JSON list of N, CA and C in Angstrom, two decimals:
[
{"chain": "A", "resi": 60, "resn": "MET", "atom": "N", "xyz": [0.80, -1.18, 0.40]},
{"chain": "A", "resi": 60, "resn": "MET", "atom": "CA", "xyz": [0.08, -0.06, -0.46]},
{"chain": "A", "resi": 60, "resn": "MET", "atom": "C", "xyz": [1.22, 1.25, -0.07]},
{"chain": "A", "resi": 61, "resn": "PRO", "atom": "N", "xyz": [0.80, 2.38, -1.24]},
{"chain": "A", "resi": 61, "resn": "PRO", "atom": "CA", "xyz": [1.81, 3.50, -1.07]},
{"chain": "A", "resi": 61, "resn": "PRO", "atom": "C", "xyz": [1.24, 4.25, 0.17]},
{"chain": "A", "resi": 62, "resn": "ARG", "atom": "N", "xyz": [1.89, 5.01, 0.53]},
{"chain": "A", "resi": 62, "resn": "ARG", "atom": "CA", "xyz": [2.14, 6.11, 1.37]},
{"chain": "A", "resi": 62, "resn": "ARG", "atom": "C", "xyz": [2.37, 7.62, 1.29]},
{"chain": "A", "resi": 63, "resn": "THR", "atom": "N", "xyz": [1.61, 8.42, 1.73]},
{"chain": "A", "resi": 63, "resn": "THR", "atom": "CA", "xyz": [1.67, 10.02, 1.37]},
{"chain": "A", "resi": 63, "resn": "THR", "atom": "C", "xyz": [3.14, 10.31, 2.11]},
{"chain": "A", "resi": 64, "resn": "VAL", "atom": "N", "xyz": [4.44, 10.77, 1.26]},
{"chain": "A", "resi": 64, "resn": "VAL", "atom": "CA", "xyz": [4.97, 11.18, 2.09]},
{"chain": "A", "resi": 64, "resn": "VAL", "atom": "C", "xyz": [5.07, 13.03, 1.53]},
{"chain": "A", "resi": 65, "resn": "ARG", "atom": "N", "xyz": [5.59, 14.04, 2.10]},
{"chain": "A", "resi": 65, "resn": "ARG", "atom": "CA", "xyz": [5.23, 15.22, 1.93]},
{"chain": "A", "resi": 65, "resn": "ARG", "atom": "C", "xyz": [6.84, 16.11, 2.23]},
{"chain": "A", "resi": 66, "resn": "THR", "atom": "N", "xyz": [6.71, 16.82, 1.70]},
{"chain": "A", "resi": 66, "resn": "THR", "atom": "CA", "xyz": [7.96, 17.82, 2.01]},
{"chain": "A", "resi": 66, "resn": "THR", "atom": "C", "xyz": [7.72, 18.98, 2.58]},
{"chain": "A", "resi": 67, "resn": "TYR", "atom": "N", "xyz": [8.61, 19.11, 3.84]},
{"chain": "A", "resi": 67, "resn": "TYR", "atom": "CA", "xyz": [7.65, 20.19, 4.94]},
{"chain": "A", "resi": 67, "resn": "TYR", "atom": "C", "xyz": [9.38, 21.39, 5.03]},
{"chain": "A", "resi": 68, "resn": "GLN", "atom": "N", "xyz": [8.90, 22.27, 4.87]},
{"chain": "A", "resi": 68, "resn": "GLN", "atom": "CA", "xyz": [9.89, 23.61, 5.25]},
{"chain": "A", "resi": 68, "resn": "GLN", "atom": "C", "xyz": [10.30, 23.61, 6.71]},
{"chain": "A", "resi": 69, "resn": "VAL", "atom": "N", "xyz": [10.85, 23.40, 7.29]},
{"chain": "A", "resi": 69, "resn": "VAL", "atom": "CA", "xyz": [11.42, 23.60, 8.70]},
{"chain": "A", "resi": 69, "resn": "VAL", "atom": "C", "xyz": [11.74, 24.50, 9.37]},
{"chain": "A", "resi": 70, "resn": "THR", "atom": "N", "xyz": [11.69, 25.47, 10.69]},
{"chain": "A", "resi": 70, "resn": "THR", "atom": "CA", "xyz": [12.00, 26.32, 10.19]},
{"chain": "A", "resi": 70, "resn": "THR", "atom": "C", "xyz": [12.25, 26.05, 12.35]},
{"chain": "A", "resi": 71, "resn": "VAL", "atom": "N", "xyz": [14.04, 26.01, 12.99]},
{"chain": "A", "resi": 71, "resn": "VAL", "atom": "CA", "xyz": [14.12, 26.03, 14.10]},
{"chain": "A", "resi": 71, "resn": "VAL", "atom": "C", "xyz": [14.09, 27.23, 14.82]},
{"chain": "A", "resi": 72, "resn": "ILE", "atom": "N", "xyz": [13.87, 27.28, 15.79]},
{"chain": "A", "resi": 72, "resn": "ILE", "atom": "CA", "xyz": [14.38, 28.81, 16.22]},
{"chain": "A", "resi": 72, "resn": "ILE", "atom": "C", "xyz": [15.26, 28.50, 18.11]},
{"chain": "A", "resi": 73, "resn": "ASP", "atom": "N", "xyz": [15.72, 29.60, 18.29]},
{"chain": "A", "resi": 73, "resn": "ASP", "atom": "CA", "xyz": [16.45, 29.28, 20.07]},
{"chain": "A", "resi": 73, "resn": "ASP", "atom": "C", "xyz": [16.74, 30.69, 20.13]},
{"chain": "A", "resi": 74, "resn": "GLY", "atom": "N", "xyz": [15.91, 31.66, 20.47]},
{"chain": "A", "resi": 74, "resn": "GLY", "atom": "CA", "xyz": [16.93, 33.04, 21.18]},
{"chain": "A", "resi": 74, "resn": "GLY", "atom": "C", "xyz": [16.53, 33.37, 19.15]},
{"chain": "A", "resi": 75, "resn": "GLY", "atom": "N", "xyz": [18.18, 34.23, 19.05]},
{"chain": "A", "resi": 75, "resn": "GLY", "atom": "CA", "xyz": [18.38, 34.49, 17.78]},
{"chain": "A", "resi": 75, "resn": "GLY", "atom": "C", "xyz": [18.52, 33.62, 16.59]},
{"chain": "A", "resi": 76, "resn": "LYS", "atom": "N", "xyz": [18.78, 32.83, 16.87]},
{"chain": "A", "resi": 76, "resn": "LYS", "atom": "CA", "xyz": [19.15, 31.42, 16.01]},
{"chain": "A", "resi": 76, "resn": "LYS", "atom": "C", "xyz": [17.78, 31.41, 14.85]},
{"chain": "A", "resi": 77, "resn": "HIS", "atom": "N", "xyz": [17.97, 31.31, 13.68]},
{"chain": "A", "resi": 77, "resn": "HIS", "atom": "CA", "xyz": [16.44, 30.56, 12.87]},
{"chain": "A", "resi": 77, "resn": "HIS", "atom": "C", "xyz": [17.49, 30.07, 11.74]},
{"chain": "A", "resi": 78, "resn": "ILE", "atom": "N", "xyz": [16.88, 28.63, 11.50]},
{"chain": "A", "resi": 78, "resn": "ILE", "atom": "CA", "xyz": [17.73, 27.79, 10.84]},
{"chain": "A", "resi": 78, "resn": "ILE", "atom": "C", "xyz": [16.33, 27.30, 10.21]},
{"chain": "A", "resi": 79, "resn": "SER", "atom": "N", "xyz": [16.53, 26.96, 9.11]},
{"chain": "A", "resi": 79, "resn": "SER", "atom": "CA", "xyz": [15.40, 26.81, 7.80]},
{"chain": "A", "resi": 79, "resn": "SER", "atom": "C", "xyz": [16.10, 25.33, 7.44]},
{"chain": "A", "resi": 80, "resn": "PHE", "atom": "N", "xyz": [15.64, 24.61, 7.08]},
{"chain": "A", "resi": 80, "resn": "PHE", "atom": "CA", "xyz": [15.71, 23.04, 6.08]},
{"chain": "A", "resi": 80, "resn": "PHE", "atom": "C", "xyz": [14.80, 23.06, 5.46]},
{"chain": "A", "resi": 81, "resn": "THR", "atom": "N", "xyz": [14.65, 21.56, 4.48]},
{"chain": "A", "resi": 81, "resn": "THR", "atom": "CA", "xyz": [13.36, 20.95, 4.26]},
{"chain": "A", "resi": 81, "resn": "THR", "atom": "C", "xyz": [13.94, 19.70, 4.39]},
{"chain": "A", "resi": 82, "resn": "THR", "atom": "N", "xyz": [12.30, 18.64, 4.32]},
{"chain": "A", "resi": 82, "resn": "THR", "atom": "CA", "xyz": [12.87, 17.26, 4.87]},
{"chain": "A", "resi": 82, "resn": "THR", "atom": "C", "xyz": [11.57, 16.40, 4.23]},
{"chain": "A", "resi": 83, "resn": "GLN", "atom": "N", "xyz": [11.85, 15.24, 4.25]},
{"chain": "A", "resi": 83, "resn": "GLN", "atom": "CA", "xyz": [10.52, 14.56, 3.35]},
{"chain": "A", "resi": 83, "resn": "GLN", "atom": "C", "xyz": [9.69, 13.58, 4.61]},
{"chain": "A", "resi": 84, "resn": "GLN", "atom": "N", "xyz": [8.79, 13.48, 5.25]},
{"chain": "A", "resi": 84, "resn": "GLN", "atom": "CA", "xyz": [7.93, 12.78, 6.16]},
{"chain": "A", "resi": 84, "resn": "GLN", "atom": "C", "xyz": [6.78, 12.76, 6.17]},
{"chain": "A", "resi": 85, "resn": "ARG", "atom": "N", "xyz": [6.18, 11.59, 6.66]},
{"chain": "A", "resi": 85, "resn": "ARG", "atom": "CA", "xyz": [4.97, 11.85, 6.51]},
{"chain": "A", "resi": 85, "resn": "ARG", "atom": "C", "xyz": [4.08, 12.70, 7.38]},
{"chain": "A", "resi": 86, "resn": "SER", "atom": "N", "xyz": [4.39, 13.51, 8.03]},
{"chain": "A", "resi": 86, "resn": "SER", "atom": "CA", "xyz": [3.06, 14.34, 9.01]},
{"chain": "A", "resi": 86, "resn": "SER", "atom": "C", "xyz": [3.95, 15.47, 9.41]},
{"chain": "A", "resi": 87, "resn": "GLY", "atom": "N", "xyz": [3.43, 16.60, 9.73]},
{"chain": "A", "resi": 87, "resn": "GLY", "atom": "CA", "xyz": [4.36, 17.59, 10.18]},
{"chain": "A", "resi": 87, "resn": "GLY", "atom": "C", "xyz": [4.72, 17.41, 11.46]},
{"chain": "A", "resi": 88, "resn": "GLY", "atom": "N", "xyz": [4.06, 16.58, 12.12]},
{"chain": "A", "resi": 88, "resn": "GLY", "atom": "CA", "xyz": [4.67, 16.22, 13.58]},
{"chain": "A", "resi": 88, "resn": "GLY", "atom": "C", "xyz": [5.89, 15.24, 13.73]},
{"chain": "A", "resi": 89, "resn": "ASP", "atom": "N", "xyz": [5.76, 14.05, 12.68]},
{"chain": "A", "resi": 89, "resn": "ASP", "atom": "CA", "xyz": [7.62, 13.63, 12.00]},
{"chain": "A", "resi": 89, "resn": "ASP", "atom": "C", "xyz": [8.16, 14.60, 11.76]},
{"chain": "A", "resi": 90, "resn": "ALA", "atom": "N", "xyz": [8.16, 15.49, 10.77]},
{"chain": "A", "resi": 90, "resn": "ALA", "atom": "CA", "xyz": [8.96, 16.39, 10.39]},
{"chain": "A", "resi": 90, "resn": "ALA", "atom": "C", "xyz": [9.56, 17.57, 11.99]},
{"chain": "A", "resi": 91, "resn": "ALA", "atom": "N", "xyz": [8.37, 17.79, 12.80]},
{"chain": "A", "resi": 91, "resn": "ALA", "atom": "CA", "xyz": [8.84, 18.23, 14.08]},
{"chain": "A", "resi": 91, "resn": "ALA", "atom": "C", "xyz": [9.88, 17.53, 15.06]},
{"chain": "A", "resi": 92, "resn": "THR", "atom": "N", "xyz": [9.25, 16.34, 15.01]},
{"chain": "A", "resi": 92, "resn": "THR", "atom": "CA", "xyz": [10.08, 15.48, 16.05]},
{"chain": "A", "resi": 92, "resn": "THR", "atom": "C", "xyz": [11.52, 15.04, 15.23]},
{"chain": "A", "resi": 93, "resn": "TYR", "atom": "N", "xyz": [11.43, 15.07, 13.89]},
{"chain": "A", "resi": 93, "resn": "TYR", "atom": "CA", "xyz": [13.09, 15.25, 12.72]},
{"chain": "A", "resi": 93, "resn": "TYR", "atom": "C", "xyz": [13.54, 16.14, 13.43]},
{"chain": "A", "resi": 94, "resn": "ALA", "atom": "N", "xyz": [12.84, 17.12, 13.20]},
{"chain": "A", "resi": 94, "resn": "ALA", "atom": "CA", "xyz": [13.87, 18.71, 13.64]},
{"chain": "A", "resi": 94, "resn": "ALA", "atom": "C", "xyz": [14.50, 18.55, 14.98]},
{"chain": "A", "resi": 95, "resn": "LEU", "atom": "N", "xyz": [13.65, 17.78, 15.80]},
{"chain": "A", "resi": 95, "resn": "LEU", "atom": "CA", "xyz": [14.33, 18.27, 17.46]},
{"chain": "A", "resi": 95, "resn": "LEU", "atom": "C", "xyz": [15.11, 17.38, 17.87]},
{"chain": "A", "resi": 96, "resn": "SER", "atom": "N", "xyz": [15.12, 16.11, 16.73]},
{"chain": "A", "resi": 96, "resn": "SER", "atom": "CA", "xyz": [16.24, 15.09, 17.04]},
{"chain": "A", "resi": 96, "resn": "SER", "atom": "C", "xyz": [17.70, 15.58, 16.72]},
{"chain": "A", "resi": 97, "resn": "VAL", "atom": "N", "xyz": [17.49, 16.55, 15.51]},
{"chain": "A", "resi": 97, "resn": "VAL", "atom": "CA", "xyz": [18.71, 17.20, 14.93]},
{"chain": "A", "resi": 97, "resn": "VAL", "atom": "C", "xyz": [18.99, 18.25, 16.04]},
{"chain": "A", "resi": 98, "resn": "TYR", "atom": "N", "xyz": [18.23, 18.96, 16.36]},
{"chain": "A", "resi": 98, "resn": "TYR", "atom": "CA", "xyz": [18.61, 20.41, 16.75]},
{"chain": "A", "resi": 98, "resn": "TYR", "atom": "C", "xyz": [17.95, 20.16, 18.19]},
{"chain": "A", "resi": 99, "resn": "PRO", "atom": "N", "xyz": [18.24, 19.48, 18.87]},
{"chain": "A", "resi": 99, "resn": "PRO", "atom": "CA", "xyz": [17.55, 19.28, 20.60]},
{"chain": "A", "resi": 99, "resn": "PRO", "atom": "C", "xyz": [17.51, 20.56, 21.77]},
{"chain": "A", "resi": 100, "resn": "TRP", "atom": "N", "xyz": [18.20, 21.30, 21.14]},
{"chain": "A", "resi": 100, "resn": "TRP", "atom": "CA", "xyz": [18.22, 22.90, 21.86]},
{"chain": "A", "resi": 100, "resn": "TRP", "atom": "C", "xyz": [17.07, 23.52, 21.60]},
{"chain": "A", "resi": 101, "resn": "ALA", "atom": "N", "xyz": [16.69, 23.52, 20.79]},
{"chain": "A", "resi": 101, "resn": "ALA", "atom": "CA", "xyz": [15.64, 24.04, 19.59]},
{"chain": "A", "resi": 101, "resn": "ALA", "atom": "C", "xyz": [14.28, 24.85, 21.03]},
{"chain": "A", "resi": 102, "resn": "ARG", "atom": "N", "xyz": [13.65, 25.74, 21.00]},
{"chain": "A", "resi": 102, "resn": "ARG", "atom": "CA", "xyz": [13.20, 26.22, 21.59]},
{"chain": "A", "resi": 102, "resn": "ARG", "atom": "C", "xyz": [11.76, 26.35, 20.95]},
{"chain": "A", "resi": 103, "resn": "SER", "atom": "N", "xyz": [11.81, 26.08, 19.46]},
{"chain": "A", "resi": 103, "resn": "SER", "atom": "CA", "xyz": [10.20, 26.54, 19.05]},
{"chain": "A", "resi": 103, "resn": "SER", "atom": "C", "xyz": [11.02, 25.53, 17.71]},
{"chain": "A", "resi": 104, "resn": "VAL", "atom": "N", "xyz": [9.53, 25.20, 17.16]},
{"chain": "A", "resi": 104, "resn": "VAL", "atom": "CA", "xyz": [9.84, 24.24, 15.84]},
{"chain": "A", "resi": 104, "resn": "VAL", "atom": "C", "xyz": [8.91, 24.99, 15.05]},
{"chain": "A", "resi": 105, "resn": "SER", "atom": "N", "xyz": [8.39, 25.02, 13.89]},
{"chain": "A", "resi": 105, "resn": "SER", "atom": "CA", "xyz": [7.58, 25.63, 12.94]},
{"chain": "A", "resi": 105, "resn": "SER", "atom": "C", "xyz": [7.54, 24.46, 11.51]},
{"chain": "A", "resi": 106, "resn": "THR", "atom": "N", "xyz": [6.59, 23.95, 10.96]},
{"chain": "A", "resi": 106, "resn": "THR", "atom": "CA", "xyz": [6.63, 23.15, 9.83]},
{"chain": "A", "resi": 106, "resn": "THR", "atom": "C", "xyz": [5.58, 23.79, 9.08]},
{"chain": "A", "resi": 107, "resn": "LYS", "atom": "N", "xyz": [6.06, 23.93, 7.38]},
{"chain": "A", "resi": 107, "resn": "LYS", "atom": "CA", "xyz": [5.00, 23.72, 6.67]},
{"chain": "A", "resi": 107, "resn": "LYS", "atom": "C", "xyz": [5.37, 22.71, 5.64]},
{"chain": "A", "resi": 108, "resn": "PRO", "atom": "N", "xyz": [4.29, 22.49, 5.00]},
{"chain": "A", "resi": 108, "resn": "PRO", "atom": "CA", "xyz": [3.94, 21.38, 4.03]},
{"chain": "A", "resi": 108, "resn": "PRO", "atom": "C", "xyz": [4.48, 22.40, 2.61]},
{"chain": "A", "resi": 109, "resn": "ILE", "atom": "N", "xyz": [5.16, 21.48, 1.98]},
{"chain": "A", "resi": 109, "resn": "ILE", "atom": "CA", "xyz": [5.68, 22.25, 0.50]},
{"chain": "A", "resi": 109, "resn": "ILE", "atom": "C", "xyz": [4.96, 21.89, -0.69]},
{"chain": "A", "resi": 110, "resn": "ASN", "atom": "N", "xyz": [5.10, 20.18, -0.43]},
{"chain": "A", "resi": 110, "resn": "ASN", "atom": "CA", "xyz": [4.52, 19.53, -1.76]},
{"chain": "A", "resi": 110, "resn": "ASN", "atom": "C", "xyz": [4.18, 17.74, -1.07]},
{"chain": "A", "resi": 111, "resn": "SER", "atom": "N", "xyz": [3.54, 17.37, -2.10]},
{"chain": "A", "resi": 111, "resn": "SER", "atom": "CA", "xyz": [3.19, 15.43, -1.41]},
{"chain": "A", "resi": 111, "resn": "SER", "atom": "C", "xyz": [3.35, 14.54, -2.59]},
{"chain": "A", "resi": 112, "resn": "TYR", "atom": "N", "xyz": [3.80, 13.77, -2.08]},
{"chain": "A", "resi": 112, "resn": "TYR", "atom": "CA", "xyz": [3.45, 12.83, -3.79]},
{"chain": "A", "resi": 112, "resn": "TYR", "atom": "C", "xyz": [3.08, 11.29, -2.82]},
{"chain": "A", "resi": 113, "resn": "ARG", "atom": "N", "xyz": [2.85, 10.26, -3.85]},
{"chain": "A", "resi": 113, "resn": "ARG", "atom": "CA", "xyz": [2.84, 9.10, -3.00]},
{"chain": "A", "resi": 113, "resn": "ARG", "atom": "C", "xyz": [3.99, 8.07, -3.31]},
{"chain": "A", "resi": 114, "resn": "ALA", "atom": "N", "xyz": [4.37, 7.46, -2.06]},
{"chain": "A", "resi": 114, "resn": "ALA", "atom": "CA", "xyz": [5.65, 6.25, -2.29]},
{"chain": "A", "resi": 114, "resn": "ALA", "atom": "C", "xyz": [5.32, 5.14, -2.64]},
{"chain": "A", "resi": 115, "resn": "ALA", "atom": "N", "xyz": [5.88, 4.38, -3.40]},
{"chain": "A", "resi": 115, "resn": "ALA", "atom": "CA", "xyz": [5.29, 2.94, -3.05]},
{"chain": "A", "resi": 115, "resn": "ALA", "atom": "C", "xyz": [5.97, 2.49, -2.20]}
]
């Protein structure tokens, strides 16, 4: 069964630092969890879907 994969623009914020990157995840929650695993010091994470497609 195919699953939907989306590309998310993720912004990580901690004080004066803003880091933005893209990642492909199944949901915005997964994208935020990934961002926090890479940047555990982040105080805020925002996600914005860019596009989606079905993966086989």
